[in-house]
Coordinates of C-alpha atoms in Angstrom, one line a residue:
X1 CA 71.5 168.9 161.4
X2 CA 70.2 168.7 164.7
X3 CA 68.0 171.7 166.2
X4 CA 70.1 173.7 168.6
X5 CA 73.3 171.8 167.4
X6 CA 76.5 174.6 166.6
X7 CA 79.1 173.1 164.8
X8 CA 82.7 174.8 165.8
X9 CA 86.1 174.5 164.1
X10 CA 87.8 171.6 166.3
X11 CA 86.3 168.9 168.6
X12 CA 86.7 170.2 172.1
X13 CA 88.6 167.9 173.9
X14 CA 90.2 164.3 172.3
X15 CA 88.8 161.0 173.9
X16 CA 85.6 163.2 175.4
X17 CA 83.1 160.5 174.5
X18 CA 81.5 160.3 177.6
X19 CA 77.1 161.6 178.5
X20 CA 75.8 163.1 181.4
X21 CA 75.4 160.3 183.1
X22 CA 79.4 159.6 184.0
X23 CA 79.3 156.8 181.3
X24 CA 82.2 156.7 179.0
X25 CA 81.8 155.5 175.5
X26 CA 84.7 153.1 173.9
X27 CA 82.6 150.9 171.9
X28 CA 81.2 151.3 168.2
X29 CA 78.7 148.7 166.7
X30 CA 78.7 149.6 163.1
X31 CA 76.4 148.1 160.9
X32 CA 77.4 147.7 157.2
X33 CA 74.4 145.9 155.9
X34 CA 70.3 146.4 156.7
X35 CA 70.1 143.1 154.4
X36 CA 70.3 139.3 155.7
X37 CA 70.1 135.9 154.2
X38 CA 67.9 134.9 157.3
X39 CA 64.6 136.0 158.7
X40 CA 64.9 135.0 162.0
X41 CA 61.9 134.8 164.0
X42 CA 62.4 137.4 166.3
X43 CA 64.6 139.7 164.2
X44 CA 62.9 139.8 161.0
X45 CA 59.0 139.5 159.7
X46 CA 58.0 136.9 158.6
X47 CA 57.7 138.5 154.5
X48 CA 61.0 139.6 154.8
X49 CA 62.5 142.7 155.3
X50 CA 61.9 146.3 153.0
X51 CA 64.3 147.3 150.6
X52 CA 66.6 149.5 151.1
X53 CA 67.6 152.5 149.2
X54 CA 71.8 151.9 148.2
X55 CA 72.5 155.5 147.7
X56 CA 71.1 156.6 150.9
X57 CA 73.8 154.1 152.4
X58 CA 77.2 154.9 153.3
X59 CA 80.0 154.2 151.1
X60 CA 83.5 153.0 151.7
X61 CA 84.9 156.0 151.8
X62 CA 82.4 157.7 155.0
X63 CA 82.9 154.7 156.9
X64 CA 86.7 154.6 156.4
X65 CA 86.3 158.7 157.9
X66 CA 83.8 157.8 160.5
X67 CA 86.2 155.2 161.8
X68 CA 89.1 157.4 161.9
X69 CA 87.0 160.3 163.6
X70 CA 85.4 157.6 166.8
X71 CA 89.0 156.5 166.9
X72 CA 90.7 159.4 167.7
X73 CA 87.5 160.4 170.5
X74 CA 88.3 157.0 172.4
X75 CA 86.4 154.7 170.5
X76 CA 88.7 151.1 171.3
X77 CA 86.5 148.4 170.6
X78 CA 84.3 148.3 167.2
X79 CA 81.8 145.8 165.8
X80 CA 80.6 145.3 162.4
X81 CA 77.2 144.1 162.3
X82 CA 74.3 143.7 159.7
X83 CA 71.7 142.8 158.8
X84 CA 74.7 140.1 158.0
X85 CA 78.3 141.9 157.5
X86 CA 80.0 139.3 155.4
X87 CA 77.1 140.0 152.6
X88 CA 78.6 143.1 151.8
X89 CA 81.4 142.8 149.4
X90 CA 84.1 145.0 151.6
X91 CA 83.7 143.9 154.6
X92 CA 87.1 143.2 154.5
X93 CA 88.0 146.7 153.5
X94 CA 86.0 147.6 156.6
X95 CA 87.9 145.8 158.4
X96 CA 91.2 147.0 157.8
X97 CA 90.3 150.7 158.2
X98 CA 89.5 149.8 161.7
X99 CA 92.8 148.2 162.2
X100 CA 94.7 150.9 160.1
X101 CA 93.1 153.4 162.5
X102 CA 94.3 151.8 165.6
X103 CA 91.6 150.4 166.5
X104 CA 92.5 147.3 169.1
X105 CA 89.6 145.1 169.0
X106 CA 87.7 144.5 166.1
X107 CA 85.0 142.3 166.2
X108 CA 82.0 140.9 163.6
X109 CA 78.8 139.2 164.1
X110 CA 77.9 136.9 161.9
X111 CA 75.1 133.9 161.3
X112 CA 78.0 132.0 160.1
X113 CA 76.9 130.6 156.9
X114 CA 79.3 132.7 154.8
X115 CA 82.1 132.1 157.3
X116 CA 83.6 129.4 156.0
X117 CA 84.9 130.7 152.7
X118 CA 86.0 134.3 154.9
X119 CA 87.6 133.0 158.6
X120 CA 91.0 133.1 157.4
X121 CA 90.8 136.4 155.3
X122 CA 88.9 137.8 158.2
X123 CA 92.1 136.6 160.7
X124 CA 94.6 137.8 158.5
X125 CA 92.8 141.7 158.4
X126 CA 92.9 141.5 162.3
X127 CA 89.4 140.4 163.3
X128 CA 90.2 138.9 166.7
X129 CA 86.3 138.8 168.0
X130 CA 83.7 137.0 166.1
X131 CA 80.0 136.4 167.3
X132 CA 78.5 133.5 165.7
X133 CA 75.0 133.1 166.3
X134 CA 73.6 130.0 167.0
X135 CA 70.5 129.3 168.2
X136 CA 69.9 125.6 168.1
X137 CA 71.9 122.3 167.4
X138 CA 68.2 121.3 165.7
X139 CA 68.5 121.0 161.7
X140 CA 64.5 121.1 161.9
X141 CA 64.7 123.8 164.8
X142 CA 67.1 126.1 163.6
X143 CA 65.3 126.0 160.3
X144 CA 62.1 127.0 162.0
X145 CA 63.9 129.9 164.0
X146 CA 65.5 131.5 161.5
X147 CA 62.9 130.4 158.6
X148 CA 65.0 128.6 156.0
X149 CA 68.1 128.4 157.4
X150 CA 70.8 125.3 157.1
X151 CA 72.4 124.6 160.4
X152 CA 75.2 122.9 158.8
X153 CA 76.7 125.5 157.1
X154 CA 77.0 127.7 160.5
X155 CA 78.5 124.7 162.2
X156 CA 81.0 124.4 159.2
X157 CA 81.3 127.9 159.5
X158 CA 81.9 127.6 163.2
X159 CA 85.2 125.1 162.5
X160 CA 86.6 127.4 160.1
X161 CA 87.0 130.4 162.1
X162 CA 88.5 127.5 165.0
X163 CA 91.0 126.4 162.4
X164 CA 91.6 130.0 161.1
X165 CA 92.8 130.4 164.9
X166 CA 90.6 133.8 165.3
X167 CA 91.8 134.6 169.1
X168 CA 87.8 134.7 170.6
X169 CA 85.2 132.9 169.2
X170 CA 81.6 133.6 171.1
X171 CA 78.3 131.6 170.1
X172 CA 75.2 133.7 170.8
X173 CA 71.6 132.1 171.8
X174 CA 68.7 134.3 172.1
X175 CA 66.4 132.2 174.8
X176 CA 63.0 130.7 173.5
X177 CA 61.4 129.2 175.7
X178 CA 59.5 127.1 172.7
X179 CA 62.5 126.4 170.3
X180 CA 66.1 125.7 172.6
X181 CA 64.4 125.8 176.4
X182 CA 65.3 122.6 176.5
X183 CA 68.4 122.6 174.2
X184 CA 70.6 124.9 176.3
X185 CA 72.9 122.2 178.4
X186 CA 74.0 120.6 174.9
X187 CA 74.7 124.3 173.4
X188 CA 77.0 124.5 176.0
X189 CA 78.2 121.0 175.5
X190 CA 78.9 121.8 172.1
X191 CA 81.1 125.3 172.7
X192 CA 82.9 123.0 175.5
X193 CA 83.8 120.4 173.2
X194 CA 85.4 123.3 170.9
X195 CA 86.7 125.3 173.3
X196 CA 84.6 128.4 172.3
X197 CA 82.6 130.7 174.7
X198 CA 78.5 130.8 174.5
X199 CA 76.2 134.0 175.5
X200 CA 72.6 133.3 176.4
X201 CA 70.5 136.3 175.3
X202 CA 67.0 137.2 176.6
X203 CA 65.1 137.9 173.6
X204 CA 64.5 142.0 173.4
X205 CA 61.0 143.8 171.7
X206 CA 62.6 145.6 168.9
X207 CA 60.1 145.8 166.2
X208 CA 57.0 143.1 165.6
X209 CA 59.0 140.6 165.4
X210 CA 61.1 141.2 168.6
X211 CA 57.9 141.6 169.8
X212 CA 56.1 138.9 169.2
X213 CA 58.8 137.1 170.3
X214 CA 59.0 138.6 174.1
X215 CA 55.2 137.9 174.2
X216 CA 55.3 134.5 173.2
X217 CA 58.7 132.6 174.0
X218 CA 60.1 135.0 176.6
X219 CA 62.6 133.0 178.9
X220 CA 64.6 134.5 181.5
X221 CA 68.6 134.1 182.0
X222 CA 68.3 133.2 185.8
X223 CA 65.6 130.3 184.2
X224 CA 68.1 129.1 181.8
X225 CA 70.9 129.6 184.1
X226 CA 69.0 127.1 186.4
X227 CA 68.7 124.7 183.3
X228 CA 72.7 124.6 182.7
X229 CA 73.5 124.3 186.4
X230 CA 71.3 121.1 186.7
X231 CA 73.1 119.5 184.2
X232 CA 76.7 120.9 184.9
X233 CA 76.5 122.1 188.5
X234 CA 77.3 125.3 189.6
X235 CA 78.4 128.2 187.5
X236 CA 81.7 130.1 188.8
X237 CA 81.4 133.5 187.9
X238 CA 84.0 135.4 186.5
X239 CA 85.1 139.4 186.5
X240 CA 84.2 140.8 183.5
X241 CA 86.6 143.7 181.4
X242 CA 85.7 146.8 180.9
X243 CA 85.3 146.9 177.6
X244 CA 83.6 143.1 177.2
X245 CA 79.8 144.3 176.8
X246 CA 77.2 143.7 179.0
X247 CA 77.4 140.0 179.8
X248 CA 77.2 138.4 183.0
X249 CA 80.1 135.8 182.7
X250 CA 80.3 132.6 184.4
X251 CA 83.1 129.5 183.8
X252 CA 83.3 125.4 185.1
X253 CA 85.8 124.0 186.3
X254 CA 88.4 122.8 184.4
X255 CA 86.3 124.4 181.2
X256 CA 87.7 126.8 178.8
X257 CA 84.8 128.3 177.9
X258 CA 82.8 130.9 179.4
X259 CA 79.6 131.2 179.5
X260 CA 77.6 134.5 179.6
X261 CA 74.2 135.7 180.3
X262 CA 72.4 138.9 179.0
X263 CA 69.5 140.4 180.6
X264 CA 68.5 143.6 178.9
X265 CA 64.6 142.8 180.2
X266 CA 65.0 141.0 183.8
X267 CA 68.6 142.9 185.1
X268 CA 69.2 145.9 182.4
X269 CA 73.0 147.1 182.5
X270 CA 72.0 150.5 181.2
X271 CA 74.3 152.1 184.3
X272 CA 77.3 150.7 182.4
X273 CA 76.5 151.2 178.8
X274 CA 79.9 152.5 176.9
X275 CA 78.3 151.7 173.3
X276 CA 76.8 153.2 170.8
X277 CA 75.6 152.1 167.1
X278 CA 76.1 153.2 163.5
X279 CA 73.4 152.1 160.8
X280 CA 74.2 151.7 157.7
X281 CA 72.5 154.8 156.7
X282 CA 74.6 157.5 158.8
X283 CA 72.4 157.2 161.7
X284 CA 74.2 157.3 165.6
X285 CA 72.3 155.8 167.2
X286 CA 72.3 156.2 171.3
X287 CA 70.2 153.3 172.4
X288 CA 69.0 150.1 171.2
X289 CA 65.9 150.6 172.9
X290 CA 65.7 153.7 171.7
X291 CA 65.3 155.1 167.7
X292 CA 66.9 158.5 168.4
X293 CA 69.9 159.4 166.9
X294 CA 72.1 161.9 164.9
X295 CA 72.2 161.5 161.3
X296 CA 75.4 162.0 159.9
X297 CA 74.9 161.4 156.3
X298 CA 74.2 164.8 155.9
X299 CA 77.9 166.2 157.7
X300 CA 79.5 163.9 155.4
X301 CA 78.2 164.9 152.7
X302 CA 78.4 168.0 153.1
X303 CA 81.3 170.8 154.2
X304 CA 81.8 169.7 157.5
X305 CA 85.3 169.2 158.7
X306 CA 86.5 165.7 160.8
X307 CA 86.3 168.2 163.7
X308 CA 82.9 169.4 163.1
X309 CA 81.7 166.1 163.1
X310 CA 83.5 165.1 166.1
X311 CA 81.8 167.8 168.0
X312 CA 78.4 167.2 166.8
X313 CA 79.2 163.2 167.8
X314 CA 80.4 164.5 170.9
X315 CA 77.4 167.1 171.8
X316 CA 75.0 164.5 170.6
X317 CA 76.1 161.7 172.7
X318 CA 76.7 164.1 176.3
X319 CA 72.9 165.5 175.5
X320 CA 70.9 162.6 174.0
X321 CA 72.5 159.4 175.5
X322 CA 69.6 158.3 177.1
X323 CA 70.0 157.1 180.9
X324 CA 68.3 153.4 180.5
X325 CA 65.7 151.6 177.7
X326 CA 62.1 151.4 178.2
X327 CA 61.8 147.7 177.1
X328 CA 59.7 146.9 180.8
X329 CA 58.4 150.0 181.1
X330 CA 57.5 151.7 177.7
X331 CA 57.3 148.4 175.2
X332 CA 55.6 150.6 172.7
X333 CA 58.8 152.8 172.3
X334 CA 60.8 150.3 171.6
X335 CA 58.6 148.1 169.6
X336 CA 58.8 151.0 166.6
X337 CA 62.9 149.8 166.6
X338 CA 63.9 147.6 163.5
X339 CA 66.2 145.7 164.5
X340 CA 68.1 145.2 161.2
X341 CA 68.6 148.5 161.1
X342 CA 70.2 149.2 164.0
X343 CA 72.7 146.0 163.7
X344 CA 72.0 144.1 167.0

């Protein structure tokens, strides 16, 4: 528990997500798995990733009661994550207790190559936001970025959530300069000609690989946005919800797809952060920049009531939400993040 928390009977107030800084948290990124059957470049090292201890993992049960307690403080938008989600064998348990809780938007992010034996179970349980990530058209060039991966099977992947009719399908790129710099007009090509929307991502320093990355293949949106708009013309941009995560979004004429741009390291969006993040081992986690947290492993497992833990959520967020990252200015800080634990 943490030092100076005080657990009390009921949470204080219903829907009181919110920290000292005015900010109002509605979003939940829960991750489900720390495993992956990638090692992207700059997500994962190069030997793989550690193993992971199962029973220090939560079980179907805690997340089912996690889910229920961030839905009745507010939470309206949650987000299973990994490592890769559709590893784990209930992920579409997972996602019904979202939907059985209320929950309105339900998302997953996925590398796609298990999605095209699970887009139409995943529909049918009420996913209605899926993240595909997809970092180069390149057999030889996704291989390379993700070290072993088969681009085909994403792109199959890809057409099965589109015939599986999943209402919002996003592609995600992380920018490298080295690998897609140039690629980037016929990514967007490609979620045109499908009708899907694409993010551009500026790669982030969380953990060696992260890292290594920023160092090495760091390009900037407003660089890549200059790429797309010499091959497509200007960008329109367009107002973005609420609840629709820190993207910049943009849209062509006469072009169902939008097209997003995230800057965590040249324009952060801290002032309008409404997420936090579960891992897959009980830890809340305030920040992705950032590797404090509340574990919760230990409420669950032991006598606390759903209230108890709702206050401690609620206490833990209003004190310890930090106010921005330290990517730019404290790389060091964020560099000791793992990124598969936290779930992107």
């Amino acid at each position: 528990m943490p030092q100076g928390l005080v657990l009390v009977a009921e949470p204080a107030q219903e829907a009181a997500l919110t920290d000292q800084f005015g900010r109002r948290v509605s979003y939940l990124r829960i991750s489900v798995t720390e495993h992956c059957n990638f090692r992207c470049s700059y997500c994962s090292p190069e030997e793989g990733t550690p193993f992971f201890v199962r029973k220090d993992h939560l079980q179907a049960e805690e997340y089912d009661r996690l889910i229920r307690i961030f839905s009745g403080l507010g939470v309206r938008h949650i987000r299973f994550t990994g490592g890769e989600p559709l590893l784990h064998p209930q992920i579409l348990s997972f996602v019904g207790f979202a939907r059985r809780h209320g929950v309105g938007k339900i998302s997953i992010s996925t590398n796609g190559v298990l999605l095209g034996r699970r887009a139409d179970a995943l529909k049918q349980m009420g996913v209605n936001n899926l993240n595909v990530s997809l970092d180069s058209l390149d057999p030889e060039v996704f291989a390379r970025v993700t070290r072993g991966g088969d681009v085909r099977r994403v792109l199959e992947g890809i057409d099965a959530a589109i015939r599986a009719k999943i209402p919002r399908i996003k592609l995600n790129v992380v920018l490298l300069r080295q690998d897609n710099g140039d690629s980037l007009p016929a990514l967007l090509e490609y979620a045109i000609q499908r009708g899907v929307d694409i993010r551009f991502i500026e790669a982030m320093p969380l953990g060696e690989a992260g890292a290594d990355a920023r160092e090495t293949q760091f390009l900037s949106a407003a660089e890549a946005q200059q790429v797309i708009e010499r091959h497509f013309g200007p960008l329109q941009p367009v107002v973005r919800p609420a609840d629709n995560g820190p993207a910049r979004l943009y849209q062509l004429p006469a072009v169902r797809s939008q097209v997003g741009f995230i800057t965590p390291i040249s324009s952060d969006f801290c002032a309008t952060c409404n997420r936090v993040r579960l891992t897959a081992t009980g830890r809340l986690v305030y920040c992705l920049g950032q590797d404090g947290g509340l574990e919760l492993l230990p409420l669950l497992r032991g006598a606390a009531s759903d209230g108890q833990i709702a206050e401690a959520i609620i206490q833990g967020i209003w004190r310890d939400k930090p106010e921005h990252h330290h990517f730019v200015n404290d790389p060091n800080r964020s560099a000791r993040v793992f990124m598969m634990r936290l779930g992107g």
